[in-house]
């Protein structure tokens, strides 16, 4: 009997009845791909000052005046993004979509891994690090994650010092107008993306999976409460304390990379 088998079975029971479940994901679902979460001990906000580099202005200011300070964490994140692959947690969500159980995955993550796991309906409320948007004409271009990161690492390795101009040269230029591009991600203080669609999916779902998120950052963190209010059962998967424990109908204190494949396995067994 696996640990938490009762909770896994309860979650499977709920999802077997679902036709358009939704999932709300945070950095915890990518932790097993080797990408650091934000608020776990040793996480990104333990090593970078959110107040200083969490906004676009703040980040640009540090890059202009003291970029070397960010380099150790920046290089480590590049390493993680270059080596990461979608993990069994991401894959289980793609399975649930193919099984006709899961509709939309709403993710706060910018790592592209849910797309790479094969999910078709993904809302990236905080954007995508590998989709660039032109600062001149607004044109967008999606890049392959690993080659782009390898290219940036290679250029960075040749730099003696990190001037803002040199760092800006790391990012691809717009093919349409030649202007600078920036990753199409949402920094603190910027508008969250596709929020209407995310709220609609949260209101209309017949079950909500809340996966690997501390539930601290709004407006995204409001989404599971919308589902709860509409009567959808809430399944939380997170090994640690988080904001959604109190609204959970089933709480699975496990890693998503272990719990989600176990839930899919249970559904498949019961469906036989
Ligand atoms: N499986 C499931 N959950 C996990 C795992 C795992 N393997 N590892 C860690 N967790 C949980 C932690 O217990 C924590 O509750 O994932 C959660 C991660 O929380 P945060 O680090 O706060 O990340 P997240 O909730 O995604 O942050 C939301 O904050 O900084 C902003 O824009 C950033 O999108 C991010 C937002």
CSV table of C-alpha atoms and ligand atoms in Angstrom, one decimal:
chain,number,residue,atom,x,y,z
A,1,UNK,CA,0.0,0.0,0.0
A,2,UNK,CA,1.6,3.3,-1.0
A,3,UNK,CA,1.7,6.1,1.6
A,4,UNK,CA,-1.4,8.3,1.4
A,5,UNK,CA,-3.2,5.6,-0.6
A,6,UNK,CA,-6.5,6.7,0.8
A,7,UNK,CA,-6.0,10.3,-0.4
A,8,UNK,CA,-4.8,9.1,-3.8
A,9,UNK,CA,-7.9,6.9,-4.1
A,10,UNK,CA,-10.2,9.8,-3.1
A,11,UNK,CA,-8.6,12.0,-5.6
A,12,UNK,CA,-9.0,9.4,-8.3
A,13,UNK,CA,-12.6,8.9,-7.4
A,14,UNK,CA,-13.3,12.6,-7.8
A,15,UNK,CA,-11.4,12.9,-11.1
A,16,UNK,CA,-13.1,9.8,-12.6
A,17,UNK,CA,-16.4,11.7,-12.5
A,18,UNK,CA,-14.9,14.9,-14.0
A,19,UNK,CA,-15.3,15.9,-17.6
A,20,UNK,CA,-13.6,19.3,-17.5
A,21,UNK,CA,-11.4,19.4,-14.5
A,22,UNK,CA,-8.9,22.3,-14.2
A,23,UNK,CA,-5.4,22.4,-12.7
A,24,UNK,CA,-3.7,25.3,-11.0
A,25,UNK,CA,0.0,24.9,-10.9
A,26,UNK,CA,2.9,26.6,-9.2
A,27,UNK,CA,6.7,26.2,-9.2
A,28,UNK,CA,6.4,23.1,-7.0
A,29,UNK,CA,5.3,21.0,-10.0
A,30,UNK,CA,8.6,21.9,-11.7
A,31,UNK,CA,10.8,21.3,-8.6
A,32,UNK,CA,11.4,17.6,-9.6
A,33,UNK,CA,12.6,18.9,-13.0
A,34,UNK,CA,15.5,20.6,-11.1
A,35,UNK,CA,14.1,24.2,-11.2
A,36,UNK,CA,14.1,25.9,-7.9
A,37,UNK,CA,10.9,27.1,-6.3
A,38,UNK,CA,10.6,30.6,-5.0
A,39,UNK,CA,9.7,30.4,-1.3
A,40,UNK,CA,11.0,27.0,-0.2
A,41,UNK,CA,14.2,27.2,2.0
A,42,UNK,CA,17.0,28.1,-0.4
A,43,UNK,CA,14.5,29.1,-3.0
A,44,UNK,CA,14.9,32.0,-5.5
A,45,UNK,CA,13.6,34.7,-3.1
A,46,UNK,CA,16.0,33.4,-0.5
A,47,UNK,CA,18.9,34.3,-2.9
A,48,UNK,CA,17.5,37.3,-4.8
A,49,UNK,CA,15.8,40.3,-3.2
A,50,UNK,CA,12.2,40.2,-4.6
A,51,UNK,CA,11.7,43.8,-3.6
A,52,UNK,CA,14.8,44.7,-5.6
A,53,UNK,CA,14.6,42.5,-8.8
A,54,UNK,CA,11.0,41.4,-8.8
A,55,UNK,CA,9.9,44.4,-10.9
A,56,UNK,CA,11.1,45.2,-14.5
A,57,UNK,CA,12.5,48.6,-13.3
A,58,UNK,CA,14.2,47.1,-10.3
A,59,UNK,CA,15.8,44.3,-12.4
A,60,UNK,CA,17.0,46.8,-15.1
A,61,UNK,CA,18.5,49.0,-12.4
A,62,UNK,CA,20.5,46.2,-10.9
A,63,UNK,CA,21.6,45.0,-14.3
A,64,UNK,CA,22.7,48.5,-15.1
A,65,UNK,CA,24.6,49.2,-11.9
A,66,UNK,CA,25.7,45.9,-10.4
A,67,UNK,CA,24.9,43.0,-12.8
A,68,UNK,CA,27.7,40.8,-11.4
A,69,UNK,CA,25.7,40.4,-8.2
A,70,UNK,CA,23.0,38.6,-10.1
A,71,UNK,CA,25.3,36.4,-12.1
A,72,UNK,CA,25.7,33.4,-9.7
A,73,UNK,CA,21.9,32.9,-9.4
A,74,UNK,CA,21.4,33.8,-13.1
A,75,UNK,CA,23.9,31.2,-14.2
A,76,UNK,CA,22.5,28.5,-11.9
A,77,UNK,CA,18.9,29.2,-13.3
A,78,UNK,CA,20.3,29.0,-16.9
A,79,UNK,CA,21.8,25.7,-16.0
A,80,UNK,CA,18.5,24.5,-14.5
A,81,UNK,CA,16.5,25.7,-17.6
A,82,UNK,CA,19.0,24.1,-20.0
A,83,UNK,CA,18.9,20.7,-18.2
A,84,UNK,CA,15.3,20.6,-17.1
A,85,UNK,CA,12.8,18.2,-18.7
A,86,UNK,CA,9.1,17.8,-18.1
A,87,UNK,CA,8.7,15.4,-15.1
A,88,UNK,CA,6.1,12.7,-14.4
A,89,UNK,CA,3.9,15.3,-12.7
A,90,UNK,CA,3.7,17.4,-15.9
A,91,UNK,CA,3.2,14.1,-17.9
A,92,UNK,CA,0.3,13.0,-15.7
A,93,UNK,CA,-1.6,16.2,-16.4
A,94,UNK,CA,-1.1,15.6,-20.1
A,95,UNK,CA,-2.4,12.0,-19.6
A,96,UNK,CA,-5.5,13.4,-17.8
A,97,UNK,CA,-6.2,15.7,-20.7
A,98,UNK,CA,-5.9,12.8,-23.2
A,99,UNK,CA,-8.3,10.7,-20.9
A,100,UNK,CA,-10.9,13.4,-21.3
A,101,UNK,CA,-10.8,14.3,-17.6
A,102,UNK,CA,-8.7,17.5,-17.5
A,103,UNK,CA,-9.5,20.6,-19.6
A,104,UNK,CA,-7.3,23.6,-18.8
A,105,UNK,CA,-4.0,23.7,-17.0
A,106,UNK,CA,-3.5,27.2,-15.5
A,107,UNK,CA,0.1,27.6,-14.6
A,108,UNK,CA,2.0,30.3,-12.8
A,109,UNK,CA,5.2,28.8,-14.2
A,110,UNK,CA,7.1,30.4,-17.1
A,111,UNK,CA,9.3,27.3,-17.8
A,112,UNK,CA,7.3,25.9,-20.8
A,113,UNK,CA,7.4,22.4,-19.3
A,114,UNK,CA,3.7,21.8,-19.3
A,115,UNK,CA,3.6,22.5,-23.1
A,116,UNK,CA,6.6,20.2,-23.5
A,117,UNK,CA,4.8,17.5,-21.5
A,118,UNK,CA,2.1,17.5,-24.3
A,119,UNK,CA,-0.7,19.5,-22.7
A,120,UNK,CA,-2.8,21.2,-25.3
A,121,UNK,CA,-4.8,23.7,-23.2
A,122,UNK,CA,-2.4,25.7,-21.1
A,123,UNK,CA,-3.0,29.2,-19.7
A,124,UNK,CA,0.3,30.8,-18.6
A,125,UNK,CA,-0.8,33.6,-16.3
A,126,UNK,CA,2.7,34.7,-15.6
A,127,UNK,CA,3.9,34.3,-19.3
A,128,UNK,CA,6.6,32.2,-20.9
A,129,UNK,CA,10.3,32.8,-20.6
A,130,UNK,CA,11.0,31.4,-24.1
A,131,UNK,CA,8.4,33.5,-25.9
A,132,UNK,CA,10.1,36.8,-26.7
A,133,UNK,CA,8.1,40.1,-27.4
A,134,UNK,CA,9.6,43.0,-29.4
A,135,UNK,CA,9.9,46.2,-27.4
A,136,UNK,CA,9.6,48.1,-30.7
A,137,UNK,CA,6.7,46.6,-32.7
A,138,UNK,CA,5.3,44.1,-30.2
A,139,UNK,CA,5.9,41.1,-32.5
A,140,UNK,CA,6.2,37.8,-30.6
A,141,UNK,CA,8.4,34.8,-31.3
A,142,UNK,CA,8.6,31.5,-29.5
A,143,UNK,CA,12.1,29.9,-29.1
A,144,UNK,CA,13.1,26.3,-28.5
A,145,UNK,CA,14.0,26.4,-24.8
A,146,UNK,CA,17.3,24.3,-24.7
A,147,UNK,CA,19.0,25.8,-27.8
A,148,UNK,CA,18.1,29.4,-26.7
A,149,UNK,CA,19.5,28.8,-23.1
A,150,UNK,CA,22.6,27.1,-24.5
A,151,UNK,CA,23.2,30.0,-26.8
A,152,UNK,CA,22.9,32.6,-24.0
A,153,UNK,CA,25.2,30.5,-21.7
A,154,UNK,CA,27.8,30.3,-24.4
A,155,UNK,CA,27.7,34.1,-25.1
A,156,UNK,CA,27.7,34.8,-21.3
A,157,UNK,CA,30.8,32.6,-20.9
A,158,UNK,CA,32.7,34.8,-23.3
A,159,UNK,CA,32.0,38.0,-21.4
A,160,UNK,CA,34.7,39.6,-19.3
A,161,UNK,CA,32.3,41.8,-17.4
A,162,UNK,CA,28.5,42.2,-17.6
A,163,UNK,CA,27.6,45.6,-18.9
A,164,UNK,CA,23.8,46.2,-19.5
A,165,UNK,CA,24.6,46.6,-23.2
A,166,UNK,CA,26.4,43.3,-23.4
A,167,UNK,CA,23.6,41.5,-21.4
A,168,UNK,CA,21.0,43.1,-23.7
A,169,UNK,CA,22.9,41.6,-26.7
A,170,UNK,CA,22.3,38.1,-25.2
A,171,UNK,CA,18.6,38.4,-26.1
A,172,UNK,CA,17.5,37.9,-29.7
A,173,UNK,CA,16.6,40.9,-31.8
A,174,UNK,CA,13.2,41.3,-33.5
A,175,UNK,CA,13.2,39.8,-37.0
A,176,UNK,CA,10.5,42.3,-38.1
A,177,UNK,CA,11.9,45.6,-37.0
A,178,UNK,CA,15.3,44.8,-35.4
A,179,UNK,CA,14.5,46.3,-32.0
A,180,UNK,CA,15.3,44.6,-28.7
A,181,UNK,CA,13.1,41.8,-27.5
A,182,UNK,CA,12.3,40.7,-23.9
A,183,UNK,CA,11.0,37.5,-22.4
A,184,UNK,CA,7.2,37.6,-22.4
A,185,UNK,CA,6.9,37.1,-18.6
A,186,UNK,CA,4.9,39.0,-16.0
A,187,UNK,CA,7.1,40.8,-13.4
A,188,UNK,CA,5.6,42.2,-10.2
A,189,UNK,CA,3.5,45.2,-10.9
A,190,UNK,CA,2.7,44.1,-14.5
A,191,UNK,CA,-0.6,42.8,-15.7
A,192,UNK,CA,-1.2,39.1,-15.4
A,193,UNK,CA,-2.0,37.3,-18.7
A,194,UNK,CA,-5.3,35.6,-19.8
A,195,UNK,CA,-6.8,36.2,-16.4
A,196,UNK,CA,-10.4,36.2,-17.7
A,197,UNK,CA,-9.9,32.9,-19.4
A,198,UNK,CA,-8.3,31.5,-16.2
A,199,UNK,CA,-11.2,32.7,-14.1
A,200,UNK,CA,-13.7,31.2,-16.6
A,201,UNK,CA,-11.9,27.8,-16.5
A,202,UNK,CA,-11.8,28.0,-12.7
A,203,UNK,CA,-15.6,28.7,-12.5
A,204,UNK,CA,-16.6,26.1,-15.0
A,205,UNK,CA,-14.5,23.2,-13.9
A,206,UNK,CA,-16.0,20.2,-12.2
A,207,UNK,CA,-12.9,19.6,-10.1
A,208,UNK,CA,-9.8,21.7,-9.4
A,209,UNK,CA,-6.3,20.3,-8.9
A,210,UNK,CA,-4.1,22.7,-6.9
A,211,UNK,CA,-0.5,21.6,-7.5
A,212,UNK,CA,2.8,22.9,-6.0
A,213,UNK,CA,1.8,26.4,-5.1
A,214,UNK,CA,2.1,28.4,-1.9
A,215,UNK,CA,-1.0,30.4,-2.9
A,216,UNK,CA,0.6,33.7,-1.9
A,217,UNK,CA,0.6,35.7,-5.2
A,218,UNK,CA,-2.6,37.3,-6.3
A,219,UNK,CA,-4.6,37.6,-8.5
A,220,UNK,CA,-3.6,34.1,-9.6
A,221,UNK,CA,-4.1,32.7,-6.1
A,222,UNK,CA,-7.8,33.7,-6.2
A,223,UNK,CA,-8.5,31.1,-8.9
A,224,UNK,CA,-9.0,27.9,-6.7
A,225,UNK,CA,-11.4,29.9,-4.4
A,226,UNK,CA,-13.5,30.6,-7.5
A,227,UNK,CA,-13.8,26.9,-8.2
A,228,UNK,CA,-14.6,26.2,-4.5
A,229,UNK,CA,-17.3,28.8,-4.6
A,230,UNK,CA,-18.9,27.2,-7.6
A,231,UNK,CA,-18.9,23.8,-5.8
A,232,UNK,CA,-16.0,22.1,-7.5
A,233,UNK,CA,-14.1,19.6,-5.3
A,234,UNK,CA,-10.6,20.8,-4.6
A,235,UNK,CA,-7.7,18.4,-4.6
A,236,UNK,CA,-4.4,19.9,-3.3
A,237,UNK,CA,-1.1,18.2,-3.9
A,238,UNK,CA,1.8,19.7,-1.9
A,239,UNK,CA,4.2,18.2,0.6
A,240,UNK,CA,4.2,21.3,2.7
A,241,UNK,CA,1.8,23.8,4.3
A,242,UNK,CA,0.1,26.1,1.8
A,243,UNK,CA,-2.8,28.5,1.6
A,244,UNK,CA,-5.2,26.1,0.0
A,245,UNK,CA,-5.2,23.4,2.8
A,246,UNK,CA,-8.4,24.8,4.3
A,247,UNK,CA,-10.4,24.7,1.1
A,248,UNK,CA,-9.2,21.2,0.1
A,249,UNK,CA,-11.7,18.3,-0.2
A,250,UNK,CA,-8.7,16.0,-0.6
A,251,UNK,CA,-5.2,17.0,0.6
A,252,UNK,CA,-2.3,14.8,-0.7
A,253,UNK,CA,0.9,15.7,1.2
A,254,UNK,CA,3.1,14.4,-1.5
A,255,UNK,CA,5.3,15.6,-4.3
A,256,UNK,CA,3.4,16.1,-7.6
A,257,UNK,CA,5.9,13.9,-9.5
A,258,UNK,CA,4.8,11.0,-7.3
A,259,UNK,CA,1.2,11.7,-6.5
A,260,UNK,CA,-0.1,12.6,-10.0
A,261,UNK,CA,1.1,9.5,-11.7
A,262,UNK,CA,-0.3,7.4,-8.8
A,263,UNK,CA,-3.7,9.1,-9.2
A,264,UNK,CA,-3.6,8.5,-13.0
A,265,UNK,CA,-2.7,4.8,-12.3
A,266,UNK,CA,-5.6,4.4,-9.9
A,267,UNK,CA,-8.0,5.9,-12.4
A,268,UNK,CA,-6.8,3.5,-15.1
A,269,UNK,CA,-7.1,0.5,-12.8
A,270,UNK,CA,-10.6,1.5,-11.7
A,271,UNK,CA,-11.6,2.1,-15.3
A,272,UNK,CA,-10.6,-1.5,-16.3
B,1,LIG,N1,5.6,18.8,-5.4
B,1,LIG,C1,4.6,19.6,-5.1
B,1,LIG,N2,4.7,20.8,-4.4
B,1,LIG,C2,6.0,21.1,-4.1
B,1,LIG,C3,7.1,20.4,-4.5
B,1,LIG,C4,6.9,19.2,-5.2
B,1,LIG,N3,7.9,18.4,-5.6
B,1,LIG,N4,8.2,21.1,-4.1
B,1,LIG,C5,7.8,22.2,-3.5
B,1,LIG,N5,6.4,22.2,-3.5
B,1,LIG,C6,5.6,23.3,-3.0
B,1,LIG,C7,6.0,24.0,-1.8
B,1,LIG,O1,5.6,23.4,-0.6
B,1,LIG,C8,5.3,25.4,-2.0
B,1,LIG,O2,4.1,25.4,-1.4
B,1,LIG,O3,5.5,24.2,-4.0
B,1,LIG,C9,5.1,25.5,-3.5
B,1,LIG,C10,6.0,26.5,-4.1
B,1,LIG,O4,5.6,27.8,-3.7
B,1,LIG,P1,6.4,29.1,-4.2
B,1,LIG,O5,7.8,28.9,-4.1
B,1,LIG,O6,5.8,30.3,-3.5
B,1,LIG,O7,6.0,29.2,-5.7
B,1,LIG,P2,4.6,29.6,-6.4
B,1,LIG,O8,3.5,29.3,-5.5
B,1,LIG,O9,4.6,29.1,-7.8
B,1,LIG,O10,4.8,31.2,-6.5
B,1,LIG,C11,3.8,31.9,-7.2
B,1,LIG,O11,5.3,33.9,-7.0
B,1,LIG,O12,7.4,34.8,-7.2
B,1,LIG,C12,6.2,34.7,-7.9
B,1,LIG,O13,5.8,34.8,-10.2
B,1,LIG,C13,6.3,33.9,-9.2
B,1,LIG,O14,4.8,32.4,-10.2
B,1,LIG,C14,5.4,32.7,-9.0
B,1,LIG,C15,4.5,33.1,-7.9
